[in-house]
Short mmCIF file of C-alpha atoms and ligand atoms in Angstrom, two decimals:
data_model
loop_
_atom_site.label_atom_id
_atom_site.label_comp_id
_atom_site.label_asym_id
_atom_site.label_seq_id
_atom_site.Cartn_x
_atom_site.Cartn_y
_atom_site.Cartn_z
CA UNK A 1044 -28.27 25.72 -1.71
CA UNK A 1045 -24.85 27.51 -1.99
CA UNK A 1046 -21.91 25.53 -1.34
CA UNK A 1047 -20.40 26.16 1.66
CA UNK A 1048 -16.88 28.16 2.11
CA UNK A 1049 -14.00 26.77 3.42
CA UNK A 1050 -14.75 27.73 7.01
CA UNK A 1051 -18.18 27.06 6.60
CA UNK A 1052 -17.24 23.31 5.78
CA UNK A 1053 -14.43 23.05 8.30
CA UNK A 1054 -16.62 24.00 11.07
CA UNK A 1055 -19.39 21.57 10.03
CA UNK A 1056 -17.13 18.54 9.62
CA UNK A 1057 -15.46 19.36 13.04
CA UNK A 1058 -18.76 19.69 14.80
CA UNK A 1059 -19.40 15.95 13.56
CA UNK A 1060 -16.43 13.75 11.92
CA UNK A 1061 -14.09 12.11 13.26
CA UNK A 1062 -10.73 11.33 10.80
CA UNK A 1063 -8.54 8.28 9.99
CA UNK A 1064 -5.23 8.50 11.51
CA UNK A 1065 -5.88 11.80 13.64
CA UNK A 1066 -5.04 12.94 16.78
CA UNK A 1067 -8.47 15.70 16.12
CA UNK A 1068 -6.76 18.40 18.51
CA UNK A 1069 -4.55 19.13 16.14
CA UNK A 1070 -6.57 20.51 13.52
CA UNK A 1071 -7.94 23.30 16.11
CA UNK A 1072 -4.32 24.86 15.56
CA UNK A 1073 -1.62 23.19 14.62
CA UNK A 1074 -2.73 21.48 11.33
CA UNK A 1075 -5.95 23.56 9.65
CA UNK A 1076 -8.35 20.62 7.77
CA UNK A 1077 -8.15 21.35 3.73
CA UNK A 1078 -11.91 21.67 2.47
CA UNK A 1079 -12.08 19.96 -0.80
CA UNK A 1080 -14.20 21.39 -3.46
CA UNK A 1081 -12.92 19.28 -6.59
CA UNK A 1082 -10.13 17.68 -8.15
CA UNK A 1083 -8.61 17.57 -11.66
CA UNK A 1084 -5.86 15.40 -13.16
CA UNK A 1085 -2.94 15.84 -10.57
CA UNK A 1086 -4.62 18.64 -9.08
CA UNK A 1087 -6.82 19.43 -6.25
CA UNK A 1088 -8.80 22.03 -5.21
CA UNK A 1089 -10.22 23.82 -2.07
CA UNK A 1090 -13.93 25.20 -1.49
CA UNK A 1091 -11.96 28.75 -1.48
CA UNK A 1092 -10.24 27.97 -4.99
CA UNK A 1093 -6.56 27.14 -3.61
CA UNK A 1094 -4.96 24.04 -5.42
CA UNK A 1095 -2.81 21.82 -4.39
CA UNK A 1096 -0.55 19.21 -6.65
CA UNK A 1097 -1.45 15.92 -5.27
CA UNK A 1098 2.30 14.29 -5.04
CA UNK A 1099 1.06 11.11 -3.20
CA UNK A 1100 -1.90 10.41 -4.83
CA UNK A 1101 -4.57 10.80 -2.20
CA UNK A 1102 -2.86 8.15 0.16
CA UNK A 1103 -1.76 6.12 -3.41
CA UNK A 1104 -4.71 5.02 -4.54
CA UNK A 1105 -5.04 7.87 -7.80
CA UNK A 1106 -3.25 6.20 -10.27
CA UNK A 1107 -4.41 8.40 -13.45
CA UNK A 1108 -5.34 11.98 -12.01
CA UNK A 1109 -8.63 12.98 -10.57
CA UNK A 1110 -11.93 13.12 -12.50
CA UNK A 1111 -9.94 11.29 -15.51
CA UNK A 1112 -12.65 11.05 -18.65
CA UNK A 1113 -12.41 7.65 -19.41
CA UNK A 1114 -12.50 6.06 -15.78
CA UNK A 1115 -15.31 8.51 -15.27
CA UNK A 1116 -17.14 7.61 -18.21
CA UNK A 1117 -17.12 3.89 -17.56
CA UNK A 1118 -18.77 4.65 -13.66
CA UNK A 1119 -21.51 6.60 -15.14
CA UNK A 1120 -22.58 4.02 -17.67
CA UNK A 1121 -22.22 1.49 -15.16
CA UNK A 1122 -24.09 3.78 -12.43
CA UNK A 1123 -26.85 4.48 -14.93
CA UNK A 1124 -27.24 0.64 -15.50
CA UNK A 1125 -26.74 -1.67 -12.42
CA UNK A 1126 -24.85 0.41 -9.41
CA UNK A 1127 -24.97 -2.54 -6.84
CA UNK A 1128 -25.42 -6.16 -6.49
CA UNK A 1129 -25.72 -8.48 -4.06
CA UNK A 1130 -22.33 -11.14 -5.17
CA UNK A 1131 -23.83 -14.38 -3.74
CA UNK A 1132 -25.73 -16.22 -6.10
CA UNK A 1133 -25.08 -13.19 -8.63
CA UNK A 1134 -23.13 -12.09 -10.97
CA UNK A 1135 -22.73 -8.90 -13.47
CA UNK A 1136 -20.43 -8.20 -16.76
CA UNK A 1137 -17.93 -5.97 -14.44
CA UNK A 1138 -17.02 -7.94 -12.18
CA UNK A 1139 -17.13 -11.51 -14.67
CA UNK A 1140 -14.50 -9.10 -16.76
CA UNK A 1141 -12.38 -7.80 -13.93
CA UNK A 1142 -11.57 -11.30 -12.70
CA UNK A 1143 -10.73 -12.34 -16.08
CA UNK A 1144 -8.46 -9.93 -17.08
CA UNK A 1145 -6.74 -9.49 -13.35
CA UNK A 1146 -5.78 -13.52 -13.55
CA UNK A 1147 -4.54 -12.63 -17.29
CA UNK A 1148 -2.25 -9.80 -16.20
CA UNK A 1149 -1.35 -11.28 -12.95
CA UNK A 1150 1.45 -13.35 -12.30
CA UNK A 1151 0.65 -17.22 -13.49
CA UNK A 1152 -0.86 -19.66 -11.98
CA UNK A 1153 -3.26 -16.85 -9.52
CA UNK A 1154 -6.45 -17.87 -11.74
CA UNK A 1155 -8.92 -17.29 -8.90
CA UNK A 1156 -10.29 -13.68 -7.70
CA UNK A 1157 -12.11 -13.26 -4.37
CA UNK A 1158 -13.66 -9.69 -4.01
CA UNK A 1159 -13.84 -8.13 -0.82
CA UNK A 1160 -14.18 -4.11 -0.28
CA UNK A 1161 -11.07 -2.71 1.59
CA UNK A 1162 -7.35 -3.73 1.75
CA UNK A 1163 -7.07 -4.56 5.04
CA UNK A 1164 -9.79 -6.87 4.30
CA UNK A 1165 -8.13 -9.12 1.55
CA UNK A 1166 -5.78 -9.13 4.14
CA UNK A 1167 -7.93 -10.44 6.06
CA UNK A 1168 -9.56 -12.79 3.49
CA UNK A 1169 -5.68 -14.35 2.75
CA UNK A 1170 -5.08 -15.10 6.25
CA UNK A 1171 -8.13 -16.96 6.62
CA UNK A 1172 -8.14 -19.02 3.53
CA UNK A 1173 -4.75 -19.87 4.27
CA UNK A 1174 -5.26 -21.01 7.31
CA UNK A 1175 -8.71 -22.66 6.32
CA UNK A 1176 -6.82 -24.53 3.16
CA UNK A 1177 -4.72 -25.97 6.08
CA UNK A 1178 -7.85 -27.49 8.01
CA UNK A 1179 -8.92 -28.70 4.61
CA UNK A 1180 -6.18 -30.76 3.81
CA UNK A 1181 -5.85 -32.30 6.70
CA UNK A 1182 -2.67 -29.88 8.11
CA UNK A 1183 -4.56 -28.87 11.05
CA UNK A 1184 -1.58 -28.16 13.35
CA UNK A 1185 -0.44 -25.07 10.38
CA UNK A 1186 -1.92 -21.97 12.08
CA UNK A 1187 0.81 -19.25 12.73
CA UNK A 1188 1.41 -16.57 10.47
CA UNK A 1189 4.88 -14.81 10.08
CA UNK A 1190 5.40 -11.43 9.29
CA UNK A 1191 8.57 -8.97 8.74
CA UNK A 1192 9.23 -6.45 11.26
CA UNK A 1193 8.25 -2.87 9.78
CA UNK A 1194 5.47 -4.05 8.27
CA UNK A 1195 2.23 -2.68 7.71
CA UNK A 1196 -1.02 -4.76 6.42
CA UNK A 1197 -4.05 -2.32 7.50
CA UNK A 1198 -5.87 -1.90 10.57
CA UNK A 1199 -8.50 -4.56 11.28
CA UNK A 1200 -7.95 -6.68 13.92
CA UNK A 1201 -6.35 -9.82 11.37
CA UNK A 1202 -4.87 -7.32 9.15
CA UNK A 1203 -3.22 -5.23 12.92
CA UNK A 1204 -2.24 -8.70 14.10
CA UNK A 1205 0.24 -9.21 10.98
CA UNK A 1206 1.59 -6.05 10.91
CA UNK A 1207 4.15 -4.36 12.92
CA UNK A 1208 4.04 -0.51 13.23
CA UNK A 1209 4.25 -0.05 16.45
CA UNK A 1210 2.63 3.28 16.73
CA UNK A 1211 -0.26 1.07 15.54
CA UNK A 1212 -0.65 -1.54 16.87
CA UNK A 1213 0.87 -1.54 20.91
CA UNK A 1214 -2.12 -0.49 22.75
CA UNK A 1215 -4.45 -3.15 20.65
CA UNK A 1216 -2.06 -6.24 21.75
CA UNK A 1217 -4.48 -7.77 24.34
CA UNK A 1218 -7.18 -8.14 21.11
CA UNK A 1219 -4.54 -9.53 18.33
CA UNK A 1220 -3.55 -12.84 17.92
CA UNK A 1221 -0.06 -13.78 18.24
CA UNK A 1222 2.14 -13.87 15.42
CA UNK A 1223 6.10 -14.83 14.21
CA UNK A 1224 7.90 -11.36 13.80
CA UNK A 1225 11.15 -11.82 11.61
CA UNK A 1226 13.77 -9.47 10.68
CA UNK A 1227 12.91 -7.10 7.41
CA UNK A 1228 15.25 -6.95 4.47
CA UNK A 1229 15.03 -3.31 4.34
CA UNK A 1230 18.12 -1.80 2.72
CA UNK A 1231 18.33 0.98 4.79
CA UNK A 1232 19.85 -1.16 8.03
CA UNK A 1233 22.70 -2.36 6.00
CA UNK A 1234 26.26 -2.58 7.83
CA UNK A 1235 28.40 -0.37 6.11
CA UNK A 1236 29.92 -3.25 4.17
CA UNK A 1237 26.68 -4.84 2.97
CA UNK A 1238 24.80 -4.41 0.00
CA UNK A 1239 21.01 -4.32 -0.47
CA UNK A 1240 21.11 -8.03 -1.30
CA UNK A 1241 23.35 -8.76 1.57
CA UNK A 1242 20.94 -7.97 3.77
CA UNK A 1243 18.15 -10.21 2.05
CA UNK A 1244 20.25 -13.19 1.76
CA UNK A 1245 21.21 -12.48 5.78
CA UNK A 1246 17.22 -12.19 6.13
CA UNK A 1247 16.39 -15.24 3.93
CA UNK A 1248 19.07 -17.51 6.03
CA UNK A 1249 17.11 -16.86 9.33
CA UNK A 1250 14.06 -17.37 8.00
CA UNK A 1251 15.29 -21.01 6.81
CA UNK A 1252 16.39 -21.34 10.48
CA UNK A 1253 13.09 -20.70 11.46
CA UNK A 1254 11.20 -22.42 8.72
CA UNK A 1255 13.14 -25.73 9.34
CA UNK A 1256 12.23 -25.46 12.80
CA UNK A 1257 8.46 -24.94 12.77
CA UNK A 1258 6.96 -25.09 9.51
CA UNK A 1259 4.36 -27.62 11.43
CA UNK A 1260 2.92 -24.93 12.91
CA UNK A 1261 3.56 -22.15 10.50
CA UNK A 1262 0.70 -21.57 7.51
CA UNK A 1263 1.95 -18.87 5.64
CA UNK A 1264 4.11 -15.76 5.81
CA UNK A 1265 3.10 -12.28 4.31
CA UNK A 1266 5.32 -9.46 2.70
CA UNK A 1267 4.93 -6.45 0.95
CA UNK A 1268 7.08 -7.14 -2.04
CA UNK A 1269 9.85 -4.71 -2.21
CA UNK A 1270 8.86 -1.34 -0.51
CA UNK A 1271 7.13 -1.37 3.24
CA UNK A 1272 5.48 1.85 2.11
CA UNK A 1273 3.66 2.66 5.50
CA UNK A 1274 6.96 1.60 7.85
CA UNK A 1275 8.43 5.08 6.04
CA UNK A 1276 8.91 3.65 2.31
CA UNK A 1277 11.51 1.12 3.32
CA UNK A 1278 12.98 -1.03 0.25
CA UNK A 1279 14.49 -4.25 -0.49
CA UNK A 1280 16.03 -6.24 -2.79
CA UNK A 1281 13.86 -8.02 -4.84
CA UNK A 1282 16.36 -11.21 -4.04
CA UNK A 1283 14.80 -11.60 -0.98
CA UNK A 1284 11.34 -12.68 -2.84
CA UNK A 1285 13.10 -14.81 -4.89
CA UNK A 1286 14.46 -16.77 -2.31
CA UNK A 1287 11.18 -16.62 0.25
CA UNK A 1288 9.35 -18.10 -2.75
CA UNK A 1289 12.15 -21.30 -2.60
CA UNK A 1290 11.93 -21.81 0.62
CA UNK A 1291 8.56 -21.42 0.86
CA UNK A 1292 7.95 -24.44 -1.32
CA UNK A 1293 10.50 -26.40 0.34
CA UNK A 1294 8.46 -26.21 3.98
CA UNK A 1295 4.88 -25.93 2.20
CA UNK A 1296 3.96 -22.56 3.54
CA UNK A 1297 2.01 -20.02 1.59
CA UNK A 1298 3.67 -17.32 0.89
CA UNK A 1299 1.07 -13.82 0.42
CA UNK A 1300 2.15 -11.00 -1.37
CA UNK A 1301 0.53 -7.96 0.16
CA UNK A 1302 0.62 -5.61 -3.10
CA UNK A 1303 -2.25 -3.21 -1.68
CA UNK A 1304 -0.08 -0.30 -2.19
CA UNK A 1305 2.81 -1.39 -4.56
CA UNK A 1306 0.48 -3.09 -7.46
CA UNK A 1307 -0.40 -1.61 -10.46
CA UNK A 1308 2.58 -0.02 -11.94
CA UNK A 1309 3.82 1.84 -8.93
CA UNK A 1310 7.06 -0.24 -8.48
CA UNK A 1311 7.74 -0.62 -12.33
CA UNK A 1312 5.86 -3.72 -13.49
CA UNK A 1313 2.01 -3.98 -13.17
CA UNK A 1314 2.82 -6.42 -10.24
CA UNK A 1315 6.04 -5.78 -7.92
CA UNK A 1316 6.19 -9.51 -7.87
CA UNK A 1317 7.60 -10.16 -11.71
CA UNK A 1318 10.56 -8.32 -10.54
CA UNK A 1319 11.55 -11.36 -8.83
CA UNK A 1320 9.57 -13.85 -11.14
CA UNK A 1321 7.77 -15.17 -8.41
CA UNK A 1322 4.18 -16.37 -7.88
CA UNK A 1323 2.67 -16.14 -4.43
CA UNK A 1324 -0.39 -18.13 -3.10
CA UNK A 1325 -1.47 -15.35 -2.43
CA UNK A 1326 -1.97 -11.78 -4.13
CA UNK A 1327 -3.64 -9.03 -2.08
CA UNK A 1328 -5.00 -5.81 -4.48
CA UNK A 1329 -7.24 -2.78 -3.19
CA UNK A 1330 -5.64 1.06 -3.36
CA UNK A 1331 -4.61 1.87 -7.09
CA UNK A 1332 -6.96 -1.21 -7.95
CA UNK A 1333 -9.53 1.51 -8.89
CA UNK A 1334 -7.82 4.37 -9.40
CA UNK A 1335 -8.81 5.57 -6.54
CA UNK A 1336 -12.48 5.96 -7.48
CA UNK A 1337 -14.06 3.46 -5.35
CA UNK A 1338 -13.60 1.08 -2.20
CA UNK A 1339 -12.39 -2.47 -3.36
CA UNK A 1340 -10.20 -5.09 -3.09
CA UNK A 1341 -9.21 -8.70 -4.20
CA UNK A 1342 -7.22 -11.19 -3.29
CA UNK A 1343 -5.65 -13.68 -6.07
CA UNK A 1344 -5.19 -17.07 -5.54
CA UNK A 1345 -4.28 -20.44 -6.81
CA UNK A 1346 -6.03 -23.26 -8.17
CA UNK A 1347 -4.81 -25.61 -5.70
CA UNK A 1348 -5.75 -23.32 -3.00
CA UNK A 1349 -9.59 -22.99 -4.51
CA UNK A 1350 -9.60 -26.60 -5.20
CA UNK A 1351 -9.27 -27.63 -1.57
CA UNK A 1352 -12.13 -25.67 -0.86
CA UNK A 1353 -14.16 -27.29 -3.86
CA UNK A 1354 -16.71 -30.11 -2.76
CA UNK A 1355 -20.22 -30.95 -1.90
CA UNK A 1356 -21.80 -28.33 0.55
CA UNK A 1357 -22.45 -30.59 3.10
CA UNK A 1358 -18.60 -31.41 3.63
CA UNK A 1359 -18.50 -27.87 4.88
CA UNK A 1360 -15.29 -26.97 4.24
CA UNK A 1361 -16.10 -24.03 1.41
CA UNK A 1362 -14.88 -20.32 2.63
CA UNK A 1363 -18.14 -19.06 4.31
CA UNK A 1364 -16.72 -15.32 4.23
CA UNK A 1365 -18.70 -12.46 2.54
CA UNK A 1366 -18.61 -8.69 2.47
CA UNK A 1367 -22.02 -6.82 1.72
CA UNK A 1368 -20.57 -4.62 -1.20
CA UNK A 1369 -18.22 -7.56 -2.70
CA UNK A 1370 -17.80 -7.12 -6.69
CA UNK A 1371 -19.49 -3.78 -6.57
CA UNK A 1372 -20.37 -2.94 -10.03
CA UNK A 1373 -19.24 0.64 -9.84
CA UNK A 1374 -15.93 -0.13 -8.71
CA UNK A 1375 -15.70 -3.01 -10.70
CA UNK A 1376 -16.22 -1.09 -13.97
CA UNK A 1377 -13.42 1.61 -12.54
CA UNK A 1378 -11.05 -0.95 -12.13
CA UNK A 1379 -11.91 -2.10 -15.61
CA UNK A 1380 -11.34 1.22 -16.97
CA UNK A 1381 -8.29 1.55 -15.37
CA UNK A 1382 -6.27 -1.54 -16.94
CA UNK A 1383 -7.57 -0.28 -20.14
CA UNK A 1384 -5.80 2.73 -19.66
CA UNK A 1385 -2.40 1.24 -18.94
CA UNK A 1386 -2.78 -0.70 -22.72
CA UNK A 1387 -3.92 2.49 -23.97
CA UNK A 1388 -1.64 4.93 -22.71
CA UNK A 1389 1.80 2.71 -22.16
CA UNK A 1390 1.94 3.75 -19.17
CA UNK A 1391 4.61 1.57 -17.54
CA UNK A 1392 6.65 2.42 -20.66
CA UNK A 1393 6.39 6.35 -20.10
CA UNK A 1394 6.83 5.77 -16.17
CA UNK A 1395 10.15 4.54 -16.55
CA UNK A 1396 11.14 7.99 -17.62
CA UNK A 1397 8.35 9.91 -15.62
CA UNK A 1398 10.40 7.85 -12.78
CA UNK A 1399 14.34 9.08 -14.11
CA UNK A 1400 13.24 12.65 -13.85
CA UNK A 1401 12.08 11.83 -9.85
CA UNK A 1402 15.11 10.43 -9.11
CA UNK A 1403 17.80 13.01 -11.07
CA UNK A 1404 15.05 15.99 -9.59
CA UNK A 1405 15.74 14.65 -6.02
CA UNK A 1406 19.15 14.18 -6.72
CA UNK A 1407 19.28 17.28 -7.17
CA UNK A 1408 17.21 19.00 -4.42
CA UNK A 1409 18.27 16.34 -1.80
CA UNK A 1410 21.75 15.01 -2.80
CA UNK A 1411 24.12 17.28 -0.70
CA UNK A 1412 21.52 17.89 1.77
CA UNK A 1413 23.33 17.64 5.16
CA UNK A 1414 20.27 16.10 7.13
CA UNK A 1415 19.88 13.46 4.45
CA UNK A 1416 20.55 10.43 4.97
CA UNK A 1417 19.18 8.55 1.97
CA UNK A 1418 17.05 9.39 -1.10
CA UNK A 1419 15.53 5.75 -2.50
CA UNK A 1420 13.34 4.85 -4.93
CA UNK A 1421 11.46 1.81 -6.76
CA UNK A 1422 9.94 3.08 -9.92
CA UNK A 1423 7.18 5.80 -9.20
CA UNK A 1424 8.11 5.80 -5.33
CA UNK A 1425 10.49 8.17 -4.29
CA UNK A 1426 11.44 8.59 -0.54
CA UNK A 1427 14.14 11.14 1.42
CA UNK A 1428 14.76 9.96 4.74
CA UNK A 1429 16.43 13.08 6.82
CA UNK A 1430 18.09 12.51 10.03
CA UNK A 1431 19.49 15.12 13.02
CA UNK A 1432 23.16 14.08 11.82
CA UNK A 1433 23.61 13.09 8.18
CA UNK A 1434 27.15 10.77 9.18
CA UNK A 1435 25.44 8.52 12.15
CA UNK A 1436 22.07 8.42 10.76
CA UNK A 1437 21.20 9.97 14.08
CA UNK A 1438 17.05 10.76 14.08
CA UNK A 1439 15.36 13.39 15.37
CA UNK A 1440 13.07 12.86 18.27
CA UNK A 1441 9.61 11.84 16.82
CA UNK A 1442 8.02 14.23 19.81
CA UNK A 1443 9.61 17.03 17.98
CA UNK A 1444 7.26 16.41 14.70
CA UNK A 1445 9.48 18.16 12.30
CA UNK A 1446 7.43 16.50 9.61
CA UNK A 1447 4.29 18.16 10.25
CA UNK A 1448 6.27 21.99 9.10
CA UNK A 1449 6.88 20.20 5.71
CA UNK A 1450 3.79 19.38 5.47
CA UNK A 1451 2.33 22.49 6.48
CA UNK A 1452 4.42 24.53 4.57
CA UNK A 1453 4.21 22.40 1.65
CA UNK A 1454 0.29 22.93 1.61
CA UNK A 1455 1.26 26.60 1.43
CA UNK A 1456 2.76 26.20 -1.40
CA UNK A 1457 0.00 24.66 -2.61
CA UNK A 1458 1.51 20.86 -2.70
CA UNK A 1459 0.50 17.80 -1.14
CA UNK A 1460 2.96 15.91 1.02
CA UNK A 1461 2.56 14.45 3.84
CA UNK A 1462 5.73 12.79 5.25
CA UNK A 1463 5.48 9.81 7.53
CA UNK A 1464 7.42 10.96 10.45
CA UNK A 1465 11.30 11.47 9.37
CA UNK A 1466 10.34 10.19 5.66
CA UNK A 1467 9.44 12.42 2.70
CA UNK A 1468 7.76 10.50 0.09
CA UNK A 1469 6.84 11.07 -3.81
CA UNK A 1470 4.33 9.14 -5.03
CA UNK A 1471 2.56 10.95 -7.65
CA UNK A 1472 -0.27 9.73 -10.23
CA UNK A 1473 1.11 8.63 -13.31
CA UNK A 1474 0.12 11.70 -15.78
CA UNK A 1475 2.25 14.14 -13.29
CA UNK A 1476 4.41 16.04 -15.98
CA UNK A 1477 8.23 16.90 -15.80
CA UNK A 1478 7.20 20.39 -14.14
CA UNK A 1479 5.23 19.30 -11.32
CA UNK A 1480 7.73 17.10 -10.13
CA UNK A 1481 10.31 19.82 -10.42
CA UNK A 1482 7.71 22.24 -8.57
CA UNK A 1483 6.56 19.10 -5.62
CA UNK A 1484 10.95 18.62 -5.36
CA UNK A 1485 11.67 22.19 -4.94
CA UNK A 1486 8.85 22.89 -2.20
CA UNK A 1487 10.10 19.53 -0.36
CA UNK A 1488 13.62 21.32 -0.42
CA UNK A 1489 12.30 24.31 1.10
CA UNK A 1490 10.24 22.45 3.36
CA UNK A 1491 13.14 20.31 4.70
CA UNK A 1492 14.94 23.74 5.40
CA UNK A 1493 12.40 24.99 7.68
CA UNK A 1494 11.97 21.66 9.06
CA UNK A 1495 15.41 20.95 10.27
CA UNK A 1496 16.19 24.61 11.09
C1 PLP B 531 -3.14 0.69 2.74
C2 PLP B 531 -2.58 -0.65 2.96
C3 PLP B 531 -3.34 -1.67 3.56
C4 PLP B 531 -4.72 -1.45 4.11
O1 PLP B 531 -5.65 -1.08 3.13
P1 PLP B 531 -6.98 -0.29 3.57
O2 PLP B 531 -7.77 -0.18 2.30
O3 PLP B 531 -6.54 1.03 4.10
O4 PLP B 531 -7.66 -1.13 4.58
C5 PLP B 531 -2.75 -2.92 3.69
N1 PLP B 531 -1.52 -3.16 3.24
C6 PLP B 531 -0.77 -2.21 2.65
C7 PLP B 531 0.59 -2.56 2.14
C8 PLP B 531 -1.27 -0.92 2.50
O5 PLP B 531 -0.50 0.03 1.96
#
């Protein structure tokens, strides 16, 4: 059979597919679907040979490139050996390894992994054992969940519940169940006198308020630690996690770190929590977990936690929760391949300068830019926030989806962004050289012209 061309393909998958996060209408005109063919290191490329520099790493889950030799060696071994499992009464070598050296590199104390197969389901899986370990030690009355406004934690119903992206979420409200919403940290809504930790320590006092008040009733709150990346790559101080963690203990209510997107190197550290020295009762993993290779997630907890679940069957209090392709083998042995390759390559070491050249390139593409309104950045996360007026922050109508010309004209230039709404965000894989920044900054630039023009 021949492959098919890039029309060939688009007209197939739009006769039958339906997309994540897609209004489909607009890919009859307004936004044409890319046909992949194949991918290589930072690079991707179409069925008609076009390539594009992947500068967000296919959503942020390609942490070392696409088709890298040593992640792709460890799948096929493991494919030609044992591909799947069933993880209930079984075990396998991948997964046995993964746990142990996750709970090594994690931060201490998380010595328990719980596999499950998508990040909105760890989400899931934290929210329930929390609330379960509750029941179990005779807490019963511990059942709400708080959550910081701007937040996103994934799309299943649990996962929708304990986020708060609007755009998301509003028309599902009759199904979710009915959560705390508190004020985020992010940075960006500082007064004009107010630092970055300002605002956290004004954020950590009303959560006090509110912890004093109820922490009867309240089981645990969640967080991404330091950058909301799907509420537009908003940033805090990593104070605020410091202090969460404090009070957290003080009222006995789990704290769970939602590190989906912002594990594995991307903030920095391996874990976005050691910025803040902090352990949470809770660790959620999937995206960069394998690279990007395969569909997985886990979520980290404590011994305490595990050990209130720990007893003779017929007590029936263990966690009775199970996914059909939990500690896949293929994945597993990705993931395994992966952590190898940040001992064997330094990587956080040669980030920390892969991440100086993203900020001084933005600086200077975006600095004096008069509809920017901030450039931030945490490590290998880089995000320009443009605005309709640059002095009062003023931003442009979402109907007006200036975005979508950046992105459009950005795949023209054979680059992949794809800003969310008034936010244009770097988050390339970690072998991206000096050049390809300096090519993915300059088409931004020129994108952001057209856009605002
Ligand atoms: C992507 C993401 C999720 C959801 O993960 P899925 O694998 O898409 O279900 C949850 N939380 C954060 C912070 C994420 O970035």
């Amino acid at each position: 059979m021949l492959p098919l061309s890039s029309a060939e393909l688009r007209e197939l998958d739009l006769a039958h597919v339906w997309h994540p996060c897609t209004q489909m209408k607009d890919h009859e005109s307004q936004l044409p679907l890319v046909a992949l063919r194949s991918g290589s290191g930072a690079w991707l490329e179409d069925a008609d040979g076009k390539r594009y520099l992947d500068a967000i790493s296919s959503w942020w889950v390609n942490l070392w490139g696409h088709a890298h030799p040593h992640i792709n060696d460890a799948v096929s071994r493991q494919l030609a050996t044992l591909p799947h499992a069933m993880f209930a009464g079984f075990t396998h070598e991948p997964a046995a390894r993964l746990a142990a050296e996750l709970t090594r590199r994690a931060p201490k104390g998380l010595n328990r992994c719980f596999f499950a197969d998508s990040g909105s389901a760890s989400i899931e899986v934290a929210v329930k054992m929390s609330f379960h370990y509750w029941q179990n030690v005779g807490r019963p009355r511990k059942t709400r969940f708080v959550t910081l406004s701007n937040s996103y934690h994934g799309e299943t119903l649990g996962a929708l519940a304990v986020g708060n992206v609007e755009l998301y979420k509003a028309i599902y409200r009759p199904l979710l169940m009915d959560v705390i919403t508190v004020g985020s940290p992010d940075a960006y809504q500082r007064a004009p006198d107010e630092t970055a930790a300002d605002v956290a320590r004004r954020r950590i006092a009303e959560i006090a308020t509110l912890f004093a008040d109820r922490h009867d009733e309240i089981a645990a709150i969640l967080v991404e630690p330091l950058v909301q990346c799907a509420g537009s790559m908003r940033m805090y101080d990593a104070e605020f996690l410091a202090l969460l963690r404090e009070l957290c203990d003080h009222h006995d209510i789990h704290l769970i770190a939602d590190e989906i997107a912002v594990g594995f190197g991307r903030t920095g550290k391996l874990f976005a929590c050691e910025h803040a020295r902090i352990t949470p009762d809770f660790l959620c993993l999937s995206k960069g977990l394998t690279a990007g290779y395969m569909p997985m997630s886990v979520v980290l907890t404590t011994d305490t936690v595990y050990g209130a679940f720990y007893d003779e069957y017929t007590k029936l209090n263990a966690f009775l929760h199970s996914h059909s392709y939990a500690g896949n083998p293929l994945a597993c042995a990705a993931a395994l391949a992966s952590l190898e390759l940040f001992d064997n390559t330094r990587a956080l070491e040669t980030n920390a300068s892969l991440a100086a050249h993203l900020g001084n390139a933005a600086q200077n593409a975006f600095e004096h830019h008069p509809n920017v309104a901030e450039i931030r950045q945490c490590g290998m996360i880089l995000a320009v926030e443009f605005v309709r007026d640059r002095e009062y922050r003023e931003a442009f109508p979402w109907r007006e989806r200036r975005h979508l010309r950046i992105h459009r004209h950005a795949l023209d230039r054979g680059v992949l962004l794809r800003p969310l709404g008034n936010v244009i965000y770097f988050m390339p894989p970690y072998i991206v050289t000096p050049a390809e920044i300096e090519l993915m900054m300059a088409v931004a630039r020129e994108g952001l012209d057209l856009a605002v023009a």
